Coordinates of C-alpha atoms in Angstrom, one line a residue:
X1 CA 0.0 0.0 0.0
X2 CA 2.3 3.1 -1.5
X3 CA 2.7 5.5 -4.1
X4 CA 5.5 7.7 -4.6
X5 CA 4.9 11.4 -5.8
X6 CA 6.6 12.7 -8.6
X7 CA 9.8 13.5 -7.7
X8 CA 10.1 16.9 -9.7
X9 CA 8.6 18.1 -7.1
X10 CA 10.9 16.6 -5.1
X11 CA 8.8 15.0 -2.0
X12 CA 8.6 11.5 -0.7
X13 CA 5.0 10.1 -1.0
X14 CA 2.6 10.2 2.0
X15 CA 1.4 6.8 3.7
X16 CA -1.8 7.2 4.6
X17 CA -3.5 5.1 7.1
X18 CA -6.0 2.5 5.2
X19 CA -9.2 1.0 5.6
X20 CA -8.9 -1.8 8.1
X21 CA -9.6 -4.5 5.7
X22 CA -8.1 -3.8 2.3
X23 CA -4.7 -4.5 1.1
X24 CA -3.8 -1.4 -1.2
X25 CA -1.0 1.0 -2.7
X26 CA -1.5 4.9 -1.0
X27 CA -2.6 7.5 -3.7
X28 CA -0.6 9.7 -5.5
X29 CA -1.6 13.4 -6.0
X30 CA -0.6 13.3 -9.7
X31 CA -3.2 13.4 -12.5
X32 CA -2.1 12.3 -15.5
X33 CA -3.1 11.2 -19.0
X34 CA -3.1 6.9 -19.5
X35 CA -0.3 6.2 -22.3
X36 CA 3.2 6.6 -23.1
X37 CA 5.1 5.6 -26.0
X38 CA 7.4 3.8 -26.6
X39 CA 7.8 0.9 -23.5
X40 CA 10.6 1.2 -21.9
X41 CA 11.2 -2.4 -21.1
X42 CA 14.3 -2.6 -23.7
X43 CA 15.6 1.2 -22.0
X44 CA 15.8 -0.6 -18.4
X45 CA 17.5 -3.6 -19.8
X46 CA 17.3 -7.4 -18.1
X47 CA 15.8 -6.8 -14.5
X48 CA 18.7 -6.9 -12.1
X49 CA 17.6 -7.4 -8.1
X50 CA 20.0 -6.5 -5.6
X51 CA 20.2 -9.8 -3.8
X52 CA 18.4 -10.0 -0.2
X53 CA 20.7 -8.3 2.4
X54 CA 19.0 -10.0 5.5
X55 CA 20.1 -12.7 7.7
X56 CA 17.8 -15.9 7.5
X57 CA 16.5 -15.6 10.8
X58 CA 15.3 -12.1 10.1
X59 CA 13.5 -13.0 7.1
X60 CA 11.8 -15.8 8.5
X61 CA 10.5 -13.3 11.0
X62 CA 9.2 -10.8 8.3
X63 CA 7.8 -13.7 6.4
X64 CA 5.7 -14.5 9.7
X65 CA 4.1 -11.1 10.1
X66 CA 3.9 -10.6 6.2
X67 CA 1.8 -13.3 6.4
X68 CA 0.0 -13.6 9.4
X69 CA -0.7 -10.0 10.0
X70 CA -2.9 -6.9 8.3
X71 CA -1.6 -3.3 8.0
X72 CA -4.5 -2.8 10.7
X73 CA -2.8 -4.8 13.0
X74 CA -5.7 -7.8 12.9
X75 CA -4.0 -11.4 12.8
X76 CA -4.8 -13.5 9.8
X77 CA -5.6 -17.0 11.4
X78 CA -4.2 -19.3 8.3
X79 CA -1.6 -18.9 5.6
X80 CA -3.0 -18.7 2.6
X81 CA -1.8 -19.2 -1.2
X82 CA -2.9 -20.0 -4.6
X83 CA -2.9 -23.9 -4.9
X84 CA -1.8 -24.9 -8.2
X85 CA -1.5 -22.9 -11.5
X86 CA -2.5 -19.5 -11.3
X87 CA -4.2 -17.5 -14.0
X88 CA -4.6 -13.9 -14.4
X89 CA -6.9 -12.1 -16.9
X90 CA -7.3 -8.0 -17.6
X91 CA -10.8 -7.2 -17.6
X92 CA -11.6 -4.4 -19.8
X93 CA -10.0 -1.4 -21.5
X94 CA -6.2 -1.3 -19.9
X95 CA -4.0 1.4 -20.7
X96 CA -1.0 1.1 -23.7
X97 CA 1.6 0.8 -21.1
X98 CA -0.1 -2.2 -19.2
X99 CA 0.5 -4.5 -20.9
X100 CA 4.5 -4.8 -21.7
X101 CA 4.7 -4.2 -18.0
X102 CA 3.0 -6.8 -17.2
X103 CA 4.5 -8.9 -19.2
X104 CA 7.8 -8.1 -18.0
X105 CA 6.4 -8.5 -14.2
X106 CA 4.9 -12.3 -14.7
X107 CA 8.1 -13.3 -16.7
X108 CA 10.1 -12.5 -13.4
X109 CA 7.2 -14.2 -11.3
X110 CA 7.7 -17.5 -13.3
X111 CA 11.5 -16.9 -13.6
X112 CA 13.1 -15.8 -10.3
X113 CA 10.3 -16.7 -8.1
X114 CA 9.2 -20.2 -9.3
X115 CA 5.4 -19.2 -9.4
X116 CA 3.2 -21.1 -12.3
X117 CA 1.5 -17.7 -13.2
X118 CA -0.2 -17.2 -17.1
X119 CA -1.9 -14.7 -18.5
X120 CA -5.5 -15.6 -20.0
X121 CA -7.7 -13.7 -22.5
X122 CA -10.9 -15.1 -21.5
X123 CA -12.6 -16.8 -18.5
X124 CA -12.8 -17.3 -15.0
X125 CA -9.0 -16.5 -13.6
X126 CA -7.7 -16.3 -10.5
X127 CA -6.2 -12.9 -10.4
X128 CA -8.5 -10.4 -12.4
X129 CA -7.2 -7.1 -13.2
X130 CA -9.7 -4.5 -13.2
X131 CA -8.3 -0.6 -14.6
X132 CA -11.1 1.9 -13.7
X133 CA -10.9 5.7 -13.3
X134 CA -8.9 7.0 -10.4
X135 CA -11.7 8.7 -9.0
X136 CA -13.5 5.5 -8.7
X137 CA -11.4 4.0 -6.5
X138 CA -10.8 7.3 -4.6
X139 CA -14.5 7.3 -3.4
X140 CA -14.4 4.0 -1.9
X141 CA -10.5 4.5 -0.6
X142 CA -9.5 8.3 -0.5
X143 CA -6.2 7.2 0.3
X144 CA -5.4 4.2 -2.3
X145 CA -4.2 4.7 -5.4
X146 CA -5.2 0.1 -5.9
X147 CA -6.0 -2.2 -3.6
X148 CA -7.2 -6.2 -3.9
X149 CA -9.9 -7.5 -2.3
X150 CA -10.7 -11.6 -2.1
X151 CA -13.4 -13.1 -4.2
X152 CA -14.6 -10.8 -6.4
X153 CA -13.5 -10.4 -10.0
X154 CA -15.1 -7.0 -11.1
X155 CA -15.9 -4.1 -9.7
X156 CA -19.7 -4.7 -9.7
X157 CA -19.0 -7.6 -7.5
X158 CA -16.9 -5.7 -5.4
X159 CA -19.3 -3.4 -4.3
X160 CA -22.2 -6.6 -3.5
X161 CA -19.5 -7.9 -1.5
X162 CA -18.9 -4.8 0.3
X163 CA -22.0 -4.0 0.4
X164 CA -22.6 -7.5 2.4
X165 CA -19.8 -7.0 5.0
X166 CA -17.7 -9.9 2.8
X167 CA -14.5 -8.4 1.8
X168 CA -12.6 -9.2 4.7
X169 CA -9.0 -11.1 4.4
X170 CA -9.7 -12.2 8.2
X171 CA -12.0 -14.7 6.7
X172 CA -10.2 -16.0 3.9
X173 CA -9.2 -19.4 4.5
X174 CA -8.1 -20.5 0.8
X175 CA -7.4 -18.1 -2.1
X176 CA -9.4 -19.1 -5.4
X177 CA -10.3 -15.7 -6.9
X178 CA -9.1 -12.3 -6.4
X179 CA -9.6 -8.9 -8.0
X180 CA -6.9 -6.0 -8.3
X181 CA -8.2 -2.2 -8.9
X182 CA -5.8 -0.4 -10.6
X183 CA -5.9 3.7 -11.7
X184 CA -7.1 3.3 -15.5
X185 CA -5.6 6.9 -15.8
X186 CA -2.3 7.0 -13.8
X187 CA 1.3 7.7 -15.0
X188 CA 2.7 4.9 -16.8
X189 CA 5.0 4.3 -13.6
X190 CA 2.3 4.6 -10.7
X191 CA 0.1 1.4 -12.9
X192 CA 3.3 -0.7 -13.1
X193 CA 3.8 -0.1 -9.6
X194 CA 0.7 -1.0 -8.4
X195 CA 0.8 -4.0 -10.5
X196 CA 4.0 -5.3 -9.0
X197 CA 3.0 -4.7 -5.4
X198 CA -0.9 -5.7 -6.0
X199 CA -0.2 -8.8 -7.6
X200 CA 2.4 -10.0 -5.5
X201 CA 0.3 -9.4 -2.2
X202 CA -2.6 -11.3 -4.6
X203 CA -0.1 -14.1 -4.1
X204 CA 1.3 -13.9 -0.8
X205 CA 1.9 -11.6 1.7
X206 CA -0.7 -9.1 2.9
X207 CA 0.7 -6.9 5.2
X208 CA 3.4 -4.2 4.7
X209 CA 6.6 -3.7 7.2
X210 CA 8.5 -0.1 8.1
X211 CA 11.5 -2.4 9.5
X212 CA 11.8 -3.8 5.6
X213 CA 14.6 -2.0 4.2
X214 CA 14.7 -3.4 0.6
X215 CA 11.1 -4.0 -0.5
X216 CA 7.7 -3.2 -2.0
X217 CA 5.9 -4.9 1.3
X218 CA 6.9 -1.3 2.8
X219 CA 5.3 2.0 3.6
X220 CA 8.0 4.5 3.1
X221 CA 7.0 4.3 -0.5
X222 CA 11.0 4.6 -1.7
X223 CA 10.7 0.7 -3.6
X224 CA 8.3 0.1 -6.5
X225 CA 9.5 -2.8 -8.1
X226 CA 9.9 -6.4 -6.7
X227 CA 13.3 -6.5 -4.7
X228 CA 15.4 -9.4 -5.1
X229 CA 14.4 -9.9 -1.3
X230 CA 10.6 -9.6 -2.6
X231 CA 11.4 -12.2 -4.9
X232 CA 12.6 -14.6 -2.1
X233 CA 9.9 -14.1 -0.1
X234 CA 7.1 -15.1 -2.6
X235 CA 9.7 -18.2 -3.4
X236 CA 9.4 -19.1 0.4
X237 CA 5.5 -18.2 0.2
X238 CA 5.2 -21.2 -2.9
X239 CA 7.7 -23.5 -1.8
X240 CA 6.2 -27.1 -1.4
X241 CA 7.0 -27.3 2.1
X242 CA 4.2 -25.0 2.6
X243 CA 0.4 -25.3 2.2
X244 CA -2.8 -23.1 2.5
X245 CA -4.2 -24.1 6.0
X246 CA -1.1 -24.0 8.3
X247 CA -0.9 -22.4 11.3
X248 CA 1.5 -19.5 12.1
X249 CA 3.6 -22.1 14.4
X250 CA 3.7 -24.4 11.3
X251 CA 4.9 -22.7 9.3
X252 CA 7.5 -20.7 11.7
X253 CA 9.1 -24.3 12.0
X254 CA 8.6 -24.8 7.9
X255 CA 11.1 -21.4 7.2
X256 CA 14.2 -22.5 8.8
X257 CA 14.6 -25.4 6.3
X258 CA 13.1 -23.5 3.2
X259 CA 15.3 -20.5 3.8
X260 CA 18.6 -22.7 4.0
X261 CA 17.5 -23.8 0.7
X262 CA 16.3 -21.1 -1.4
X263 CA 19.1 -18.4 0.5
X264 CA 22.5 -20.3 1.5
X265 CA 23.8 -16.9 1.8
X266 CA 21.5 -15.8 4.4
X267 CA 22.7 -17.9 7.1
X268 CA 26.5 -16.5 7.0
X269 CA 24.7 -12.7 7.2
X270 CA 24.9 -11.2 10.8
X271 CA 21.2 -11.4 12.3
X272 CA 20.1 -7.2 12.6
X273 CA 17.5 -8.2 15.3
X274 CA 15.1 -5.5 13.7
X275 CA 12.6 -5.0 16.0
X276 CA 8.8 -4.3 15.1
X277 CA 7.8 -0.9 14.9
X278 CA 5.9 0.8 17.1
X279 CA 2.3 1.5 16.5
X280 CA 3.0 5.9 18.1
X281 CA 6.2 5.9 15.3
X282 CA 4.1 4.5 12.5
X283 CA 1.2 7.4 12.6
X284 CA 3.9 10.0 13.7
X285 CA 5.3 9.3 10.8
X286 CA 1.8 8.9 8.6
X287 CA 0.9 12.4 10.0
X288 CA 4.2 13.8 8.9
X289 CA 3.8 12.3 5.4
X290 CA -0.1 13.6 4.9
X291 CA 0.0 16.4 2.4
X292 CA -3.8 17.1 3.7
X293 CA -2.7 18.1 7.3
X294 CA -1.6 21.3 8.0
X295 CA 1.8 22.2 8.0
X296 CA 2.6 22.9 11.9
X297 CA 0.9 19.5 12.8
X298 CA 2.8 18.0 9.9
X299 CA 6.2 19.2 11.3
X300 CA 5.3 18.2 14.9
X301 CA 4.5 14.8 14.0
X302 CA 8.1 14.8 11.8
X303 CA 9.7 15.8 15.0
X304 CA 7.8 13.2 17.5
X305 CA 9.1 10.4 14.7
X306 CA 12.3 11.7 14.9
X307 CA 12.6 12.0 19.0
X308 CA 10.6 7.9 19.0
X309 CA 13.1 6.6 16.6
X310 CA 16.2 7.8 18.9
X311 CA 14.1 6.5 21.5
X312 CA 13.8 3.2 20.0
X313 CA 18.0 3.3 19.3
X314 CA 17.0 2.4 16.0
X315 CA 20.5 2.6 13.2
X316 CA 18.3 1.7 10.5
X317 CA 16.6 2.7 7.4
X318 CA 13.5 4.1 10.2
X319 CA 15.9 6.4 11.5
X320 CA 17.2 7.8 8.4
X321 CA 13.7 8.1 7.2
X322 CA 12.5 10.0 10.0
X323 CA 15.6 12.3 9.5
X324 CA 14.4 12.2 5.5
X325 CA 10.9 13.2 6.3
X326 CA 11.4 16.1 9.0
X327 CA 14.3 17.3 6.3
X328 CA 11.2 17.4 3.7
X329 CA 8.7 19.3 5.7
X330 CA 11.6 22.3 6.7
X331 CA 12.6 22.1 3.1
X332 CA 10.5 25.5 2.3
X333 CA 10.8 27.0 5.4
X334 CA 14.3 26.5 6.8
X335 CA 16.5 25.0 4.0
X336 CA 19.3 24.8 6.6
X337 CA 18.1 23.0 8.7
X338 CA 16.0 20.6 6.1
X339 CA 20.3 20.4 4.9
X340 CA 21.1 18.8 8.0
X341 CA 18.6 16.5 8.2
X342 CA 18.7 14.8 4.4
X343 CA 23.0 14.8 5.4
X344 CA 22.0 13.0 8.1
X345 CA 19.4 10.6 6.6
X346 CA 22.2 9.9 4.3
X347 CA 24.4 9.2 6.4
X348 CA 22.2 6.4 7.9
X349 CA 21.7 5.2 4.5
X350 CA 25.5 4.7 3.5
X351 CA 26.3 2.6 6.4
X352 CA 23.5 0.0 5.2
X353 CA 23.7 -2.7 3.4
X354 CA 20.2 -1.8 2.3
X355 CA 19.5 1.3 1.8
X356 CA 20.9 2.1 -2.2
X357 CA 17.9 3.4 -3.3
X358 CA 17.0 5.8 0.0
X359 CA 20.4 7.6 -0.3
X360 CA 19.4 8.2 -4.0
X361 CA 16.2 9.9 -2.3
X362 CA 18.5 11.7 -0.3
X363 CA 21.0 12.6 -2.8
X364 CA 18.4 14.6 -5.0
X365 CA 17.2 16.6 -1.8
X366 CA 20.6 17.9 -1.0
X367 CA 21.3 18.7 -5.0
X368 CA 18.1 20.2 -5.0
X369 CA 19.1 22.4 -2.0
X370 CA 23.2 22.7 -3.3
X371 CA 21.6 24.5 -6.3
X372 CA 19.4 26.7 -4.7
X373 CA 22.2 28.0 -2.8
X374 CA 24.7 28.3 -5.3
X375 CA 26.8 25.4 -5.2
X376 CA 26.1 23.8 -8.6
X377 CA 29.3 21.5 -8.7
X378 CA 27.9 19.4 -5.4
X379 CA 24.7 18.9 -7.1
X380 CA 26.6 17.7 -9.9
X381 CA 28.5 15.3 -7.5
X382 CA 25.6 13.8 -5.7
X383 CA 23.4 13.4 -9.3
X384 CA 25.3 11.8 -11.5
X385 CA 26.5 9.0 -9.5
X386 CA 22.6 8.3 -8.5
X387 CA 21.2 8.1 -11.9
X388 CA 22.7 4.4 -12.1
X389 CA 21.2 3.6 -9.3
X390 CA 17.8 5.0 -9.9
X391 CA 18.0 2.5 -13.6
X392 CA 18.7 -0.4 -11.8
X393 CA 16.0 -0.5 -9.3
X394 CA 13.9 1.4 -12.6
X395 CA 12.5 4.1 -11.1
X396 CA 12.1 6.3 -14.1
X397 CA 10.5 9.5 -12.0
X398 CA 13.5 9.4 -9.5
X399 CA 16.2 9.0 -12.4
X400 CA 14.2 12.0 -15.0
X401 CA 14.3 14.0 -11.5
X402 CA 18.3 13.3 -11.3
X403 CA 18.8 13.9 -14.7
X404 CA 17.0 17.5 -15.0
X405 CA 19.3 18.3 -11.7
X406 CA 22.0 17.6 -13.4
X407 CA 20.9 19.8 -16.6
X408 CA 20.4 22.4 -13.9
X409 CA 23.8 22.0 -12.4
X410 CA 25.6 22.0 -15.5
X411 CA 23.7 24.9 -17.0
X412 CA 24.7 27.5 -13.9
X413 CA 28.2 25.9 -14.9
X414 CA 28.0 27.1 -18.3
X415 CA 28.1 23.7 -20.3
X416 CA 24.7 24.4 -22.0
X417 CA 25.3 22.1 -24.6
X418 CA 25.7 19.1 -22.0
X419 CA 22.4 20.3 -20.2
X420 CA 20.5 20.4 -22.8
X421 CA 21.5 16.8 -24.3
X422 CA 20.7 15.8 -20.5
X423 CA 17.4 17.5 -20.3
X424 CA 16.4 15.6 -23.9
X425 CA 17.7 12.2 -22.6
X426 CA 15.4 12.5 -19.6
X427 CA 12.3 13.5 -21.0
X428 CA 11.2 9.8 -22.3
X429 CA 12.0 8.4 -18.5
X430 CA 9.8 11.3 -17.5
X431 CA 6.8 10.8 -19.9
X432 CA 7.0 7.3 -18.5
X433 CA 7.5 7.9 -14.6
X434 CA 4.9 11.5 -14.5
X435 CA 2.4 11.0 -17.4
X436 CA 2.9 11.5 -21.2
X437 CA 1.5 14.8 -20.5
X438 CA 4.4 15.9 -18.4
X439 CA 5.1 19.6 -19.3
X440 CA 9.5 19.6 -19.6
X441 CA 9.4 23.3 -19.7
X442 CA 7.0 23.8 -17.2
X443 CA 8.4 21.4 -14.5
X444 CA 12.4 22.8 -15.1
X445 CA 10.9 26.0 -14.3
X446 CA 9.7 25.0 -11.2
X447 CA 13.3 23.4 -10.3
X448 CA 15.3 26.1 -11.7
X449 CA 12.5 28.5 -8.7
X450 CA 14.0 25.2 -6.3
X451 CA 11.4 25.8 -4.1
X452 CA 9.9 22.2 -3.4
X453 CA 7.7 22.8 -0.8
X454 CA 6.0 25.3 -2.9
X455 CA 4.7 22.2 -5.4
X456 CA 3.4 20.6 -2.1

């Protein structure tokens, strides 16, 4: 349940809390036209996971509560899975730009994580996706950009079931059908995202974890495709040695001898001990993160996660993000300050073994600041190095963001000819992560002003 805002505007997306019941991706404030051409599965190259950094034992642990537990914090009395071959049909009109994406997505499904997953054209399936208008889905979740709900396959049947109190995951006790809503009308990169995190918690696990450093099962928002530690997980979810029906105890002894298996590695990694995160940190930091509050209760709640994550003597991604998220709501008011924070956000990141793509985040907050006080050769330093990193976990919004920095920096340099190759390079990766509609001219203006609050 996530969505990241664009990053022109250079803000981290807000997690909102959800409905009790429904298992869905947080909305982003963007409004954008459906299609983009070309695909950009050929740009992005062969998908290239960053192996899981986790001990063994830690995993198992996430496994456990991904599976066991809602968002809500209601327990889930069985494990549940698809038994068998799974199917998955698109029902209706889908945008131009669903369909190499997912593509791409249930190749790595059948390839890296072992799942028997085709696509249909016609006929009952077990995963149904269903594109309708965004504004449909934000009338039944204000907050949700998708969601999936259990035993429906269209959105008529969703709203009988809801209407009928029967769309709870508490009372799922074997997974046969399942629909996803996703925005009809979203940028290119906001659908895929949703379809990677959507139809992997269709498959497995339904709850999302703040301790998960590398991850789409997370809140913070800053992963959007399937991690190579995603990947493991829905391997472990499908491994024979597990079965819809177990208990949480049965399969807790199961994940010992599955992980060994599937993740040698893991067992020679130092166990973190990561600790679960505390209910007062998670809507501190939801508060923070909610561009509808007001600004002063926004900054307090940044500052109360902040004070709770020292508390909690947290060195982990949750401690750099509560550093990332106070930095982001001074940014406008007291760049100094908001400076201190992202530096030392990053410097949480960089001692991780992690955390790649969060010190990217926080890279293009402290370029975006270097610029606006008049230091164009750091921006140039932090950018450049970051745009590979933004490719390989293909974030196209994050790397057209990097890239029109970059112009920037090099244009207060004086090598307009290299800005301006820059800023053409970027603007298919931004079509494709804001919207084909994405106004280059409009949106450099708004950096060159490098005032980000001001687009929140």
């Amino acid at each position: 349940m996530r969505r990241l805002l664009p990053l022109l505007g250079l803000l981290i997306g807000a997690c909102a809390p959800m409905a009790p019941e429904s298992v869905s991706r947080a909305a982003n404030a963007a409004t954008v036209a459906p299609d983009v051409s070309p695909p950009l599965e050929s740009r992005f190259g062969a998908p290239d996971p960053v192996p899981p950094q986790a001990a063994n034992a830690q995993i198992a642990r996430d496994i456990l509560d991904l599976a066991f537990m809602l968002e809500s914090g209601r327990a889930l009395p069985v494990f549940t899975r698809f038994e068998g071959p799974v199917t998955l049909r698109v029902d209706g009109k889908a945008p131009a730009s669903l369909a190499p994406d997912l593509s791409r997505l249930l190749r790595r499904l059948r390839e890296e994580a072992g799942i028997d997953i085709t696509e249909v054209d016609r006929g009952e399936a077990n995963i149904t996706l269903v594109p309708v208008p965004r504004r449909t889905i934000r009338r039944e979740l204000p907050q949700a950009a998708c969601f999936v709900i259990p035993g429906v396959s269209s959105w008529r049947e969703f709203r009988r079931a809801q209407s009928a109190g029967e769309t709870s995951w508490t009372e799922v006790r074997a997974r046969d059908r399942v629909a996803v809503f996703l925005p009809a009308d979203a940028a290119p990169q906001e659908l895929r995202d949703c379809l990677h995190e959507e139809i992997a918690q269709a498959l497995g696990p339904l709850n999302d974890l703040y301790r998960l450093g590398e991850s789409v099962f997370n809140d913070d928002n800053v992963h959007t495709v399937l991690s190579g530690y995603d990947i493991l997980v829905l391997r472990a979810f499908y491994d024979p040695a597990l079965r819809t029906g177990m208990s949480r105890g049965e399969v807790a002894a199961a994940l010992p001898a599955i992980l060994a298996r599937l993740n040698p590695a893991g067992a020679q990694v130092p166990d973190r001990q990561l600790a679960p995160t505390p209910r007062p940190w998670i809507e501190a930091i939801q508060t923070a993160l909610t561009t509808g509050a007001p600004m002063p209760q926004r900054r307090a709640a940044g500052e109360e996660a902040l004070r709770l994550a020292r508390a909690e003597g947290w060195r982990d991604h949750r401690l750099g993000f509560s550093h990332f998220a106070l930095g982001r709501l001074l940014v406008g008011s007291d760049p100094v300050t908001a400076e201190a924070q992202f530096r030392a956000a990053r410097r949480v990141f960089s001692a991780l073994p992690d955390a790649r793509l969060h010190e990217a985040y926080a890279d293009a907050q402290l370029a975006a600041l270097a610029l606006r006080m008049d230091r164009p050769e750091e921006a140039l330093a932090l950018t450049t190095p970051q745009e590979a990193t933004a490719k390989r976990y293909e974030n196209a919004a994050l790397l057209a963001s990097l890239m029109t920095l970059r112009a920037e920096a090099l244009d207060a340099l004086g090598r307009r000819a290299e800005a301006s190759e820059v800023r053409l390079d970027s603007l298919g990766w931004a079509r494709y992560g804001f919207g084909p509609d994405w106004d280059g001219g409009a949106q450099k203006r708004k950096l060159a002003a490098l005032d980000p609050a001001r687009g929140s």
